[in-house]
């Protein structure tokens, strides 16, 4: 879902062409043409080395968006007829945090203590093949490439010092909530000419989710609270594809190997990978909950690689050799590791719940 991307774009790069019918291709030929969009912002909300005694709730929140889009001017696809290499890339990164960090002797006290970090990351890289009215001899390029990655580092947590909420109040909870939603799409616009005329050697599309989430309570002394929760969710409310690499149309495989930056490929290739690491953890912390302690990760890790084509395409036969790889190589971790500190509660849940 990129429907609202124009309202949130942090980085936008667009590549246009210059070819038209009747122009000698040799006059506008090029070796490398690229559009690279990169967003890598920082948003932190925090308390550091503070003594606080607040009668009501203490809230620490960070809300962030990281959107990057690499694109081509689709109305000008004919401009790509003479390009040896068209590389479109988008990178949606960022450093987002909501946390309280104290040292021994410092204390945070409130009716309730809530830390919440929420972010969205979107990376889309769309390349294109040659436009209408271009002869087969003009469309003799080497490689088209589309790369889309999200790589957000996010955290929410409490570290060090004493922490106290009011367990006599229904609101007397301590909650740490980290919520991430990321999507990467790398693809091609469908060609405007029959693929029987296209002689592209190879197409390469790659979409990866490389996000890192860490919700934690570490090295702190939770004197008392009603419920204590450490929750980290990734794409939980989104049952769609997180990483999507789709080749839309392609040329006849040449069998030769072409070097594309750091890639050497000799076949049409689509790679989609969800390699995000999602953590909810308690380490070396003493905790006293009047009711329940919950440490939990939840979410989805869906990846898809495929090819598609319109009525103008030749189908899979037009791709020559086609390599498709979809994988989920990341991890969801929920755990408690204590170095002898006491943990007291009526109930304890440590849960990792995700689908891939």
XYZ file of C-alpha atoms in Angstrom:
356
model
C 0.000 0.000 0.000
C 1.658 3.143 -1.293
C -1.546 5.092 -1.841
C -0.601 7.784 0.659
C 3.094 7.949 -0.164
C 2.929 11.460 -1.628
C 1.927 12.785 1.779
C 4.920 11.255 3.516
C 7.771 11.058 1.018
C 11.148 11.727 2.583
C 13.194 11.021 -0.557
C 12.192 11.007 -4.216
C 14.384 10.360 -7.258
C 13.007 10.215 -10.787
C 14.822 9.213 -13.948
C 13.593 10.471 -17.328
C 14.649 9.631 -20.865
C 15.380 11.624 -23.969
C 14.861 9.197 -26.859
C 12.176 9.743 -29.492
C 11.442 8.291 -32.896
C 13.649 9.588 -35.663
C 16.612 10.259 -33.347
C 19.823 8.358 -33.902
C 20.256 6.055 -30.903
C 24.019 6.360 -31.130
C 23.740 10.074 -30.326
C 22.142 9.489 -26.918
C 23.548 6.154 -25.852
C 24.804 5.894 -22.292
C 26.514 3.351 -20.081
C 24.939 3.937 -16.664
C 21.770 5.844 -15.820
C 20.473 5.783 -12.276
C 17.987 7.322 -9.871
C 18.698 6.699 -6.191
C 16.348 7.810 -3.396
C 17.580 7.576 0.195
C 15.932 8.650 3.444
C 17.755 8.207 6.749
C 16.229 10.482 9.405
C 16.396 10.435 13.199
C 13.568 10.882 15.708
C 14.105 10.267 19.427
C 11.931 11.054 22.444
C 13.577 10.292 25.769
C 14.331 10.928 29.432
C 17.978 10.805 30.455
C 19.384 10.779 34.012
C 16.368 12.462 35.578
C 14.607 12.239 38.936
C 10.876 12.449 38.281
C 7.926 12.302 40.686
C 4.788 12.893 38.605
C 1.277 12.687 40.071
C -0.252 11.477 36.796
C 0.931 9.540 33.762
C 4.401 9.765 32.261
C 4.253 9.327 28.474
C 7.239 9.107 26.146
C 6.252 8.730 22.497
C 7.899 8.805 19.073
C 5.988 8.608 15.785
C 7.992 8.407 12.570
C 7.753 7.761 8.843
C 10.501 6.797 6.400
C 9.421 6.837 2.751
C 11.718 6.585 -0.283
C 10.731 6.262 -3.918
C 12.908 5.711 -6.983
C 10.949 5.970 -10.196
C 10.970 6.687 -13.914
C 8.810 8.943 -16.029
C 6.441 6.340 -17.414
C 5.183 8.668 -20.141
C 8.723 8.809 -21.439
C 9.678 5.149 -21.425
C 11.030 5.445 -24.960
C 13.981 7.228 -23.398
C 15.319 3.935 -22.097
C 15.840 2.417 -25.525
C 19.451 3.506 -25.698
C 20.485 2.918 -22.087
C 22.933 0.127 -21.428
C 22.055 0.088 -17.727
C 19.118 1.610 -15.889
C 19.427 1.296 -12.108
C 16.621 2.524 -9.858
C 17.050 2.202 -6.103
C 15.264 3.327 -2.973
C 16.423 3.124 0.641
C 14.081 3.897 3.544
C 16.122 3.971 6.723
C 16.035 5.825 9.996
C 16.886 5.799 13.688
C 13.751 6.051 15.837
C 13.577 5.748 19.622
C 11.414 6.304 22.709
C 13.213 5.505 25.948
C 14.096 6.334 29.541
C 17.708 5.789 30.556
C 18.906 6.407 34.067
C 21.834 5.549 36.266
C 21.851 4.184 39.810
C 20.336 6.628 42.289
C 17.899 8.142 39.784
C 14.174 7.423 39.988
C 11.195 7.800 37.684
C 7.830 7.726 39.456
C 4.353 8.280 38.003
C 0.810 6.973 38.208
C 1.635 5.076 35.005
C 4.694 5.000 32.752
C 4.207 4.503 29.026
C 6.846 4.336 26.315
C 5.638 4.035 22.737
C 7.561 4.064 19.463
C 5.620 3.718 16.197
C 7.040 3.938 12.695
C 6.224 3.219 9.049
C 8.837 2.522 6.381
C 8.178 2.347 2.642
C 10.696 1.794 -0.148
C 9.641 1.508 -3.774
C 11.883 1.180 -6.815
C 10.172 1.092 -10.195
C 12.094 0.734 -13.431
C 10.728 0.585 -16.965
C 11.410 -0.962 -20.324
C 11.353 0.780 -23.662
C 8.251 2.568 -24.870
C 6.088 2.258 -27.918
C 7.308 2.782 -31.459
C 10.918 1.696 -30.858
C 12.414 -0.875 -33.165
C 14.038 -4.063 -31.929
C 17.446 -2.855 -33.099
C 17.123 0.214 -30.877
C 16.220 -1.830 -27.789
C 19.510 -3.550 -27.270
C 20.326 -2.820 -23.663
C 22.216 -4.841 -21.120
C 20.415 -4.782 -17.781
C 17.560 -3.027 -16.005
C 17.761 -3.005 -12.214
C 15.309 -2.094 -9.437
C 16.431 -2.271 -5.787
C 14.232 -1.428 -2.757
C 15.304 -1.767 0.892
C 13.917 -0.685 4.241
C 16.446 -0.560 7.079
C 15.052 1.187 10.144
C 16.701 0.870 13.560
C 14.090 1.377 16.271
C 13.982 1.032 20.035
C 11.671 1.544 22.982
C 12.618 0.800 26.543
C 13.708 1.496 30.072
C 17.284 1.084 31.262
C 18.892 1.701 34.641
C 17.698 3.374 37.830
C 14.511 2.870 39.836
C 11.065 2.920 38.246
C 7.741 3.029 40.079
C 4.081 3.173 39.043
C 0.995 3.130 41.283
C -0.384 -0.425 41.540
C -3.390 0.804 43.526
C -4.646 2.566 40.402
C -6.247 0.817 37.438
C -3.894 2.939 35.324
C -0.835 1.917 37.294
C 0.922 -0.011 34.519
C 4.380 0.187 33.026
C 4.225 -0.421 29.280
C 6.870 -0.494 26.576
C 5.371 -0.769 23.075
C 7.294 -0.782 19.789
C 5.238 -1.010 16.594
C 6.792 -1.185 13.139
C 5.283 -1.495 9.690
C 7.550 -1.840 6.658
C 7.151 -2.637 3.001
C 9.565 -2.784 0.052
C 8.549 -3.145 -3.586
C 10.921 -3.532 -6.531
C 9.372 -3.961 -9.942
C 9.012 -2.799 -13.542
C 6.223 -0.964 -15.229
C 4.687 -3.207 -17.859
C 6.259 -2.539 -21.269
C 4.421 -0.590 -23.932
C 5.699 -2.823 -26.718
C 5.466 -6.528 -27.426
C 8.281 -8.308 -25.669
C 9.015 -10.133 -28.886
C 10.680 -6.872 -29.945
C 12.662 -6.412 -26.761
C 16.214 -7.709 -26.592
C 17.054 -6.895 -22.990
C 19.673 -9.305 -21.740
C 18.506 -9.498 -18.128
C 16.274 -7.818 -15.578
C 17.158 -7.769 -11.882
C 14.751 -6.799 -9.089
C 15.457 -7.012 -5.371
C 13.307 -6.064 -2.355
C 14.488 -6.509 1.221
C 13.249 -5.656 4.712
C 16.286 -5.205 6.957
C 14.677 -3.481 9.921
C 15.817 -3.860 13.527
C 13.398 -3.520 16.456
C 14.279 -3.687 20.148
C 11.749 -3.300 22.971
C 13.375 -3.770 26.364
C 13.700 -3.293 30.090
C 17.361 -3.667 31.057
C 19.348 -3.016 34.234
C 16.411 -1.310 35.954
C 14.712 -1.863 39.291
C 10.927 -1.840 38.809
C 9.884 -1.184 42.391
C 6.181 -1.761 41.808
C 3.492 -1.588 39.153
C 0.151 -3.103 38.272
C 0.980 -4.810 34.948
C 4.381 -4.677 33.246
C 4.451 -5.176 29.463
C 7.254 -5.220 26.890
C 5.744 -5.582 23.412
C 7.325 -5.492 19.964
C 5.229 -5.961 16.828
C 6.238 -5.872 13.161
C 3.699 -5.793 10.318
C 1.192 -7.292 12.749
C -1.875 -5.483 11.444
C -0.806 -5.924 7.824
C -1.437 -9.316 6.213
C 0.035 -8.150 2.889
C 3.437 -8.863 1.380
C 6.280 -7.139 3.189
C 8.961 -7.609 0.517
C 7.828 -7.892 -3.102
C 10.100 -8.372 -6.135
C 8.214 -8.616 -9.407
C 9.590 -8.715 -12.948
C 6.938 -7.332 -15.265
C 7.931 -8.465 -18.732
C 11.460 -9.165 -19.864
C 13.710 -9.745 -22.831
C 15.079 -12.916 -24.302
C 17.791 -14.378 -22.139
C 21.186 -13.932 -23.765
C 23.077 -16.458 -21.682
C 25.871 -13.961 -21.066
C 26.904 -12.529 -17.721
C 26.564 -8.805 -17.100
C 28.114 -6.924 -14.181
C 25.652 -4.650 -12.352
C 27.518 -2.693 -9.696
C 28.236 -5.384 -7.094
C 26.050 -7.924 -8.874
C 27.050 -10.302 -11.622
C 23.988 -11.961 -13.099
C 23.271 -14.022 -16.166
C 19.537 -14.587 -15.800
C 16.376 -12.626 -15.106
C 16.271 -12.520 -11.322
C 13.709 -11.552 -8.671
C 14.763 -11.671 -5.006
C 12.502 -10.839 -2.052
C 13.704 -11.256 1.511
C 12.367 -10.321 4.947
C 15.455 -10.202 7.140
C 14.099 -8.075 9.976
C 14.998 -8.780 13.603
C 12.261 -8.106 16.149
C 12.970 -8.312 19.890
C 11.075 -7.975 23.155
C 13.380 -8.614 26.108
C 14.030 -8.199 29.808
C 17.661 -8.388 30.877
C 19.214 -7.978 34.312
C 16.152 -6.213 35.702
C 14.298 -6.653 38.988
C 10.522 -6.426 38.612
C 7.571 -6.442 40.995
C 4.135 -6.573 39.342
C 0.909 -6.752 41.319
C -0.688 -8.604 38.398
C 1.018 -9.724 35.197
C 4.311 -9.451 33.343
C 4.187 -9.861 29.557
C 7.139 -10.025 27.151
C 5.919 -10.559 23.594
C 6.773 -10.257 19.906
C 4.143 -10.492 17.182
C 3.970 -9.948 13.445
C 4.251 -11.187 9.892
C 7.210 -11.811 7.614
C 5.822 -12.340 4.102
C 7.956 -12.180 0.951
C 7.027 -12.670 -2.700
C 9.081 -12.928 -5.887
C 7.370 -13.467 -9.220
C 6.942 -12.347 -12.797
C 3.924 -10.881 -14.478
C 3.057 -9.564 -17.908
C 0.279 -8.005 -19.907
C -1.268 -9.306 -23.101
C 1.768 -7.933 -24.922
C 4.166 -10.227 -23.113
C 5.403 -13.611 -24.197
C 4.959 -15.109 -20.761
C 7.676 -17.116 -19.032
C 9.228 -18.224 -22.311
C 10.305 -14.650 -22.975
C 12.448 -14.583 -19.888
C 15.017 -17.138 -20.974
C 16.395 -18.258 -17.615
C 14.355 -16.891 -14.713
C 15.473 -17.106 -11.079
C 12.917 -16.387 -8.375
C 13.748 -16.410 -4.653
C 11.529 -15.431 -1.717
C 12.800 -15.930 1.816
C 12.253 -14.944 5.430
C 15.661 -15.014 7.063
C 15.011 -12.714 10.019
C 13.933 -13.549 13.551
C 11.346 -12.751 16.239
C 12.694 -13.067 19.798
C 10.955 -12.739 23.169
C 12.949 -13.557 26.283
C 13.964 -12.840 29.884
C 17.613 -13.143 30.916
C 18.339 -12.164 34.486
C 21.533 -12.160 36.477
C 19.986 -13.096 39.814
C 17.484 -10.251 40.110
C 14.082 -11.063 41.562
C 10.950 -11.068 39.414
C 7.604 -11.163 41.218
C 4.126 -11.297 39.657
C 0.826 -13.153 39.706
C 1.351 -14.298 36.100
C 4.100 -14.307 33.484
C 3.847 -14.582 29.684
C 6.853 -14.785 27.360
C 5.520 -15.198 23.809
C 6.801 -15.007 20.261
C 3.949 -15.205 17.762
C 4.479 -14.570 14.054
C 3.725 -15.874 10.579
C 6.076 -16.241 7.625
